[in-house]
Short mmCIF file of C-alpha atoms in Angstrom, two decimals:
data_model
loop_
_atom_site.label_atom_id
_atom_site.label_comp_id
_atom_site.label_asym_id
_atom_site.label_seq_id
_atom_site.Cartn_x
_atom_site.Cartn_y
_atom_site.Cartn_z
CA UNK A 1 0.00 0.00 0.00
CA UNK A 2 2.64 2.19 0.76
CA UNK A 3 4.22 1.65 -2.80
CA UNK A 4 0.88 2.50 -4.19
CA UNK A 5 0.52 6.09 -2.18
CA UNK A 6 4.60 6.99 -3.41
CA UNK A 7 3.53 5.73 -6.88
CA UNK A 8 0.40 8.40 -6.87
CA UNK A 9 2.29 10.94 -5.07
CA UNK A 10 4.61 10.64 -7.73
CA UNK A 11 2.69 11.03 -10.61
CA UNK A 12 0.83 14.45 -9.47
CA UNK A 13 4.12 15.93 -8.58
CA UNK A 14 4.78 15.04 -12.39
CA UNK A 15 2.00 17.55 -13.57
CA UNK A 16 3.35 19.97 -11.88
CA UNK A 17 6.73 19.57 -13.70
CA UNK A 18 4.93 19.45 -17.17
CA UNK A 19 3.39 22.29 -16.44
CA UNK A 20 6.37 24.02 -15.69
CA UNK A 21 7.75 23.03 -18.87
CA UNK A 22 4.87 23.80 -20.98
CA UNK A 23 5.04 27.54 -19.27
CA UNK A 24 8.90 27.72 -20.81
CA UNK A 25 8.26 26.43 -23.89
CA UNK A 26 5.06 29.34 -23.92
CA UNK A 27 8.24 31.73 -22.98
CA UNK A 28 9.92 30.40 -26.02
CA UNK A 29 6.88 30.50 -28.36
CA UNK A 30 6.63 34.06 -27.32
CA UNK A 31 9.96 35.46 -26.95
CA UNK A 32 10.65 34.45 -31.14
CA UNK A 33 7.75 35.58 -32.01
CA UNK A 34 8.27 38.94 -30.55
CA UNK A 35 12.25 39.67 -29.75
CA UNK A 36 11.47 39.17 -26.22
CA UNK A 37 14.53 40.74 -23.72
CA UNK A 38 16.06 39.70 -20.73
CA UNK A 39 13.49 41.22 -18.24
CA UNK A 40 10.88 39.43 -19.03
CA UNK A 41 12.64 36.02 -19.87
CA UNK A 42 13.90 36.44 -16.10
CA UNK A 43 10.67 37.51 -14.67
CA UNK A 44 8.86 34.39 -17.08
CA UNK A 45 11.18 31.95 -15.76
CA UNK A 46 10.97 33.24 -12.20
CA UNK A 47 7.55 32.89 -12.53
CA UNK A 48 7.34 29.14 -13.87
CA UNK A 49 9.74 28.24 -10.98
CA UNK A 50 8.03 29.58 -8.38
CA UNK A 51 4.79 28.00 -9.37
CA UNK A 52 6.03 25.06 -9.86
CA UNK A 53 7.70 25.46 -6.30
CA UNK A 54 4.84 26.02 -4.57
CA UNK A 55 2.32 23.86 -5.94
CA UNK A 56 4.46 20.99 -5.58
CA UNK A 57 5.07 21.83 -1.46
CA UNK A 58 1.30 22.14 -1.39
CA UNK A 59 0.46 19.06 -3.05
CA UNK A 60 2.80 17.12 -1.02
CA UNK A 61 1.40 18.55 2.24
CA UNK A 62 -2.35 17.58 0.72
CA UNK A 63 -1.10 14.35 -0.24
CA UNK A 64 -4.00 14.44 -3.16
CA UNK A 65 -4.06 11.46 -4.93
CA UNK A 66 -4.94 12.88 -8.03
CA UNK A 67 -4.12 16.34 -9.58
CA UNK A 68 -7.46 16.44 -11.01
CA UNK A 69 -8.91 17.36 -14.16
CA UNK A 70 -10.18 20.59 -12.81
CA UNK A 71 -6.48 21.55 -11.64
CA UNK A 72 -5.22 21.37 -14.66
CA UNK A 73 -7.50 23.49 -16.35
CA UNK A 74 -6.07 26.07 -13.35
CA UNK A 75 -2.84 25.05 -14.10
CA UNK A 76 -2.77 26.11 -18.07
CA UNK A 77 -4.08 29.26 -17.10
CA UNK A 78 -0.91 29.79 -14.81
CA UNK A 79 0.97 29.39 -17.60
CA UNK A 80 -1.01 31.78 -19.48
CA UNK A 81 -0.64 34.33 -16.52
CA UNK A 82 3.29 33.42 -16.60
CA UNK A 83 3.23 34.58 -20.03
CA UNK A 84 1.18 37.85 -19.51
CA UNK A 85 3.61 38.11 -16.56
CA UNK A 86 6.91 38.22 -19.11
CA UNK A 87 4.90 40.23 -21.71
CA UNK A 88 3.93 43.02 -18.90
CA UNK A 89 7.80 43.02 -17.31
CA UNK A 90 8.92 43.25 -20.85
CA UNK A 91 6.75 45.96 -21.41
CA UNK A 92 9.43 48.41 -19.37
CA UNK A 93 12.19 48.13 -22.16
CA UNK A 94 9.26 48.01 -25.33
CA UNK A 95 5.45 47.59 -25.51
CA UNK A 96 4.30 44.03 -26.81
CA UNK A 97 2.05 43.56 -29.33
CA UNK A 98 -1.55 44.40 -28.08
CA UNK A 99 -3.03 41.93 -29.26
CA UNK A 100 -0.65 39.20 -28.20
CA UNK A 101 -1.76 40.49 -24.73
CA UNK A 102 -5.13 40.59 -24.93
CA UNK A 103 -5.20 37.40 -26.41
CA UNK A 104 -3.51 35.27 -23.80
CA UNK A 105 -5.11 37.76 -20.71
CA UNK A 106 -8.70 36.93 -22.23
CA UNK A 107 -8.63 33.33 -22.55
CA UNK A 108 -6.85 33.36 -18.93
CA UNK A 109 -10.12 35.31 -17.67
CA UNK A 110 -12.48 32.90 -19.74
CA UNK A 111 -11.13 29.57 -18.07
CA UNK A 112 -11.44 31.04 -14.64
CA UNK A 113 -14.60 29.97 -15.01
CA UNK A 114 -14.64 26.85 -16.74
CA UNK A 115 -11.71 24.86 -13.72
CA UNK A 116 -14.85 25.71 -10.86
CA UNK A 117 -17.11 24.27 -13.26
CA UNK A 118 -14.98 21.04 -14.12
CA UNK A 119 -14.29 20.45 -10.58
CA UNK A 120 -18.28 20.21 -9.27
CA UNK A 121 -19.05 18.26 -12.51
CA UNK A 122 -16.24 15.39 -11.51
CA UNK A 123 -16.97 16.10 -7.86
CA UNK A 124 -13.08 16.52 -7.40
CA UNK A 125 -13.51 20.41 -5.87
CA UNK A 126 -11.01 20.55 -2.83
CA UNK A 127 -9.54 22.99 -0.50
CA UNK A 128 -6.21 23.43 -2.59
CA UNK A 129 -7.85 23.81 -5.92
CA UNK A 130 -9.90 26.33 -4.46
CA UNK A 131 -6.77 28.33 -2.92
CA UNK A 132 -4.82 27.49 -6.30
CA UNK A 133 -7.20 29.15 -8.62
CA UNK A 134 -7.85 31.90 -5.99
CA UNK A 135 -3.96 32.88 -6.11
CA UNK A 136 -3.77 32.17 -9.68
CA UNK A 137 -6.61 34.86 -9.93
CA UNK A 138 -5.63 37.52 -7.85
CA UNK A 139 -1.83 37.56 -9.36
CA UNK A 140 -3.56 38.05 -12.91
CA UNK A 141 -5.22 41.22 -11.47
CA UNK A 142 -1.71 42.13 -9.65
CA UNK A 143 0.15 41.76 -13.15
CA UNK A 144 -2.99 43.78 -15.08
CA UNK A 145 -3.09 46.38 -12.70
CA UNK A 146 0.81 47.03 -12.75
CA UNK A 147 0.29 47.07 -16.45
CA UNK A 148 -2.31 49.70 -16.76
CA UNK A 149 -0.35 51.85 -13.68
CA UNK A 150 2.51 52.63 -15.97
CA UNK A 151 0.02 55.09 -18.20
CA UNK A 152 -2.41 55.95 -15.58
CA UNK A 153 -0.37 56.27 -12.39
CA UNK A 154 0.20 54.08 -9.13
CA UNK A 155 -3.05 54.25 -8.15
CA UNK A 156 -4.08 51.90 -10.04
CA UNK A 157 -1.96 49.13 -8.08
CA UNK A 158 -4.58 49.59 -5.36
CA UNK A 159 -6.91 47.01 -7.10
CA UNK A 160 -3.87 44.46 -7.36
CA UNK A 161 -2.44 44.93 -4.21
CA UNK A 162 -5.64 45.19 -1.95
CA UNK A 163 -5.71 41.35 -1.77
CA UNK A 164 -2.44 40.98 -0.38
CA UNK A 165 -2.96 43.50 1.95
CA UNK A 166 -5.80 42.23 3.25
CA UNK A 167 -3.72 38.88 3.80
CA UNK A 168 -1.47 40.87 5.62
CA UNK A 169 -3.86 42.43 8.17
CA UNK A 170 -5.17 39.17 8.96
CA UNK A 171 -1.56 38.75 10.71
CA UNK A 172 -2.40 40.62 12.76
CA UNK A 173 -6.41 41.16 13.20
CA UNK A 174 -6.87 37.02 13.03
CA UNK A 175 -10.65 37.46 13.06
CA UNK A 176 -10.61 38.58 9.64
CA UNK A 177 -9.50 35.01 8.73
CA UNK A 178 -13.01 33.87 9.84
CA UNK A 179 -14.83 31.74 6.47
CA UNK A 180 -17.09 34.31 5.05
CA UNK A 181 -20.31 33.26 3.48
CA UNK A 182 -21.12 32.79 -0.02
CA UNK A 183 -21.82 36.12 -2.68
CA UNK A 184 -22.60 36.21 -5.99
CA UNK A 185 -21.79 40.07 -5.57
CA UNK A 186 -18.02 39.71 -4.10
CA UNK A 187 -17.94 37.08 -6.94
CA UNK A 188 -18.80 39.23 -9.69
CA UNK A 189 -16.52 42.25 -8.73
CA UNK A 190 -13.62 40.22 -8.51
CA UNK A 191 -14.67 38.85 -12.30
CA UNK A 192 -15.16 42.22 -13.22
CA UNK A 193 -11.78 43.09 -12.05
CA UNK A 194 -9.49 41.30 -15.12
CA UNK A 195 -12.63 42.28 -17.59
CA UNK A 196 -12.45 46.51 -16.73
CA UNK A 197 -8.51 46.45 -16.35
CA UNK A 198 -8.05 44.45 -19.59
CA UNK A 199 -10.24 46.91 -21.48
CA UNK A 200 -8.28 49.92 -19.86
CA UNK A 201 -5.33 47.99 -21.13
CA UNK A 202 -6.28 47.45 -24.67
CA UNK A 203 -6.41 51.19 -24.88
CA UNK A 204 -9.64 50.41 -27.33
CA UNK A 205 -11.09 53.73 -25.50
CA UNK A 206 -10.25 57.52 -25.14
CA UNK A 207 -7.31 57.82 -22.20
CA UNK A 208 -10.51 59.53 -20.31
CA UNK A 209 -12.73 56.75 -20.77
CA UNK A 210 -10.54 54.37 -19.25
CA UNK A 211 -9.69 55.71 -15.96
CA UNK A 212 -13.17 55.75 -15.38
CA UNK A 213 -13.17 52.33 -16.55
CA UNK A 214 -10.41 51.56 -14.08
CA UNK A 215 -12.11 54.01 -11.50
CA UNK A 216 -15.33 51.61 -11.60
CA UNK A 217 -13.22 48.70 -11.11
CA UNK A 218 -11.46 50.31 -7.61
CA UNK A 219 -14.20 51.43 -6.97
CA UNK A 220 -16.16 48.41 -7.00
CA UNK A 221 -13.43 46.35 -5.34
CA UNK A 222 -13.48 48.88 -2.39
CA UNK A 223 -17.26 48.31 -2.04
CA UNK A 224 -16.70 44.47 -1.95
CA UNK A 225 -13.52 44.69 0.56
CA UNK A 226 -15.31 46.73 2.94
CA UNK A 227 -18.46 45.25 2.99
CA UNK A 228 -16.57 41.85 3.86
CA UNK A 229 -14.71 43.75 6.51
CA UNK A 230 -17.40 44.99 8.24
CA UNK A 231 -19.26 41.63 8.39
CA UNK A 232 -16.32 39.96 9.84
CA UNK A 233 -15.79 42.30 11.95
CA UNK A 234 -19.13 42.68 13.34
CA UNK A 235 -19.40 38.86 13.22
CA UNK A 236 -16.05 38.53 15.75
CA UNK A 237 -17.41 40.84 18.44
CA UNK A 238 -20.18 38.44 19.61
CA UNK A 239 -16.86 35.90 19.62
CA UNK A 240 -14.72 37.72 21.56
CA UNK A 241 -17.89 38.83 24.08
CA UNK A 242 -18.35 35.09 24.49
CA UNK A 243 -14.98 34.42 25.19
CA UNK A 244 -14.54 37.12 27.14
CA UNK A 245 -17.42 35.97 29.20
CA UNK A 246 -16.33 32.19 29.46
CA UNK A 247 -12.88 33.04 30.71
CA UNK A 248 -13.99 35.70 33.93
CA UNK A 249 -15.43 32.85 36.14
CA UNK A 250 -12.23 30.95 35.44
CA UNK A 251 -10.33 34.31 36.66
CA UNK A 252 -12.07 34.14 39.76
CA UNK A 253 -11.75 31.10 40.85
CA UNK A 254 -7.44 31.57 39.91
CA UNK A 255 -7.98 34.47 41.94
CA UNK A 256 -10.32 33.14 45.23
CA UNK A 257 -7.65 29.98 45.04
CA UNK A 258 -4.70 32.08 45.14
#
């Protein structure tokens, strides 16, 4: 039996390595095609590495037994993201082709929802492929929105960084690490997120047009944020009365012993 579990384990770690191969030979596809330099080859390769990295560590410590059909549909649109990722880091030396860009950042946004799909068809939905196309998601946005800053200004990397700030508080607030209940409202702003920033992107609209475009989209994602915010929070006071409440007869009787 235990020859059977190192025999699966070893197989999913293999899709991971495919994957990471099929990202460089995306890299190579791409950088021909357009004289790609050495910024974003690095930042491409960086990129397929450190996926590859950490999916394997997580997989290992989930000890799935299966990669899953709807994981690999996440997985190819990493390595569509890893090649956005190279075009946008190239983008500092020489603008890519626009619609090179567009092309590989719209079908990445169109499979984001076809891997949630998948997974509750072939009832293989689990906590990692959850978290996988979650991070997969919001370092699209991060990449899009670092795109779009260089024309419009830095405050545009509010909508990609808000995510990982939010991680960050929950350091050190942990209530806002509390499971938050199902919306079909936070998930459409965070679709709408790689939809409004592509279009700014595409520069299909008047320069005026598309801040608004990518004014909406903050706007929008500020909305969602603090509405979540504010529920947790609210939610955690009840908590921490409870707690509080539980733990004073316990105080006494430390104290009437002592």
């Amino acid at each position: 039996m235990a020859l059977n579990n190192s025999y699966d384990a070893r197989l999913v770690q293999q899709e991971t390595a495919v994957g990471a191969g099929v990202q460089i030979l995306l890299l190579a596809v791409i950088g021909t095609a357009i004289g790609m330099g050495p910024a974003g080859w690095l930042t491409g390769l960086v990129f397929a590495i450190a996926t590859w990295a950490v999916l394997s560590r997580a997989l290992h410590r989930s000890r799935l037994r299966s990669f899953g059909a709807a994981n690999r549909v996440t997985l190819g649109r990493a390595t569509l993201v890893g090649g956005v990722t190279a075009l946008v880091a190239d983008s500092f030396q020489d603008s890519p082709p626009v619609s090179l860009f567009v092309g590989l950042t719209a079908v990445a946004l169109i499979l984001d929802g076809v891997d949630g799909k998948v997974a509750r068809r072939t009832g293989t939905s689990t906590p990692l492929g959850a978290r996988f196309d979650m991070e997969v998601d919001a370092f699209l946005i991060l990449v899009l929105s670092v795109y779009v800053s260089m024309v419009m200004g830095p405050w545009v990397l509010l909508i990609g960084g808000m995510r990982y700030v939010f991680v960050a508080a929950a350091r050190v607030w942990p209530w806002l690490t509390a499971p938050l209940p199902p919306s079909t409202a936070r998930k459409t702003v965070a679709a709408l997120q790689g939809v409004l920033l592509l279009l700014a992107g595409a520069a299909l609209l008047p320069h005026a047009a598309n801040v608004a475009v990518v004014a909406l989209a903050l706007g929008l994602l500020l909305w969602s944020f603090g509405r979540d915010v504010l529920w947790l929070w609210r939610t955690s006071r009840p908590a921490a009365t409870a707690a509080s409440a539980v733990a004073a007869p316990e105080v006494r009787r430390e104290l009437v012993a002592g």
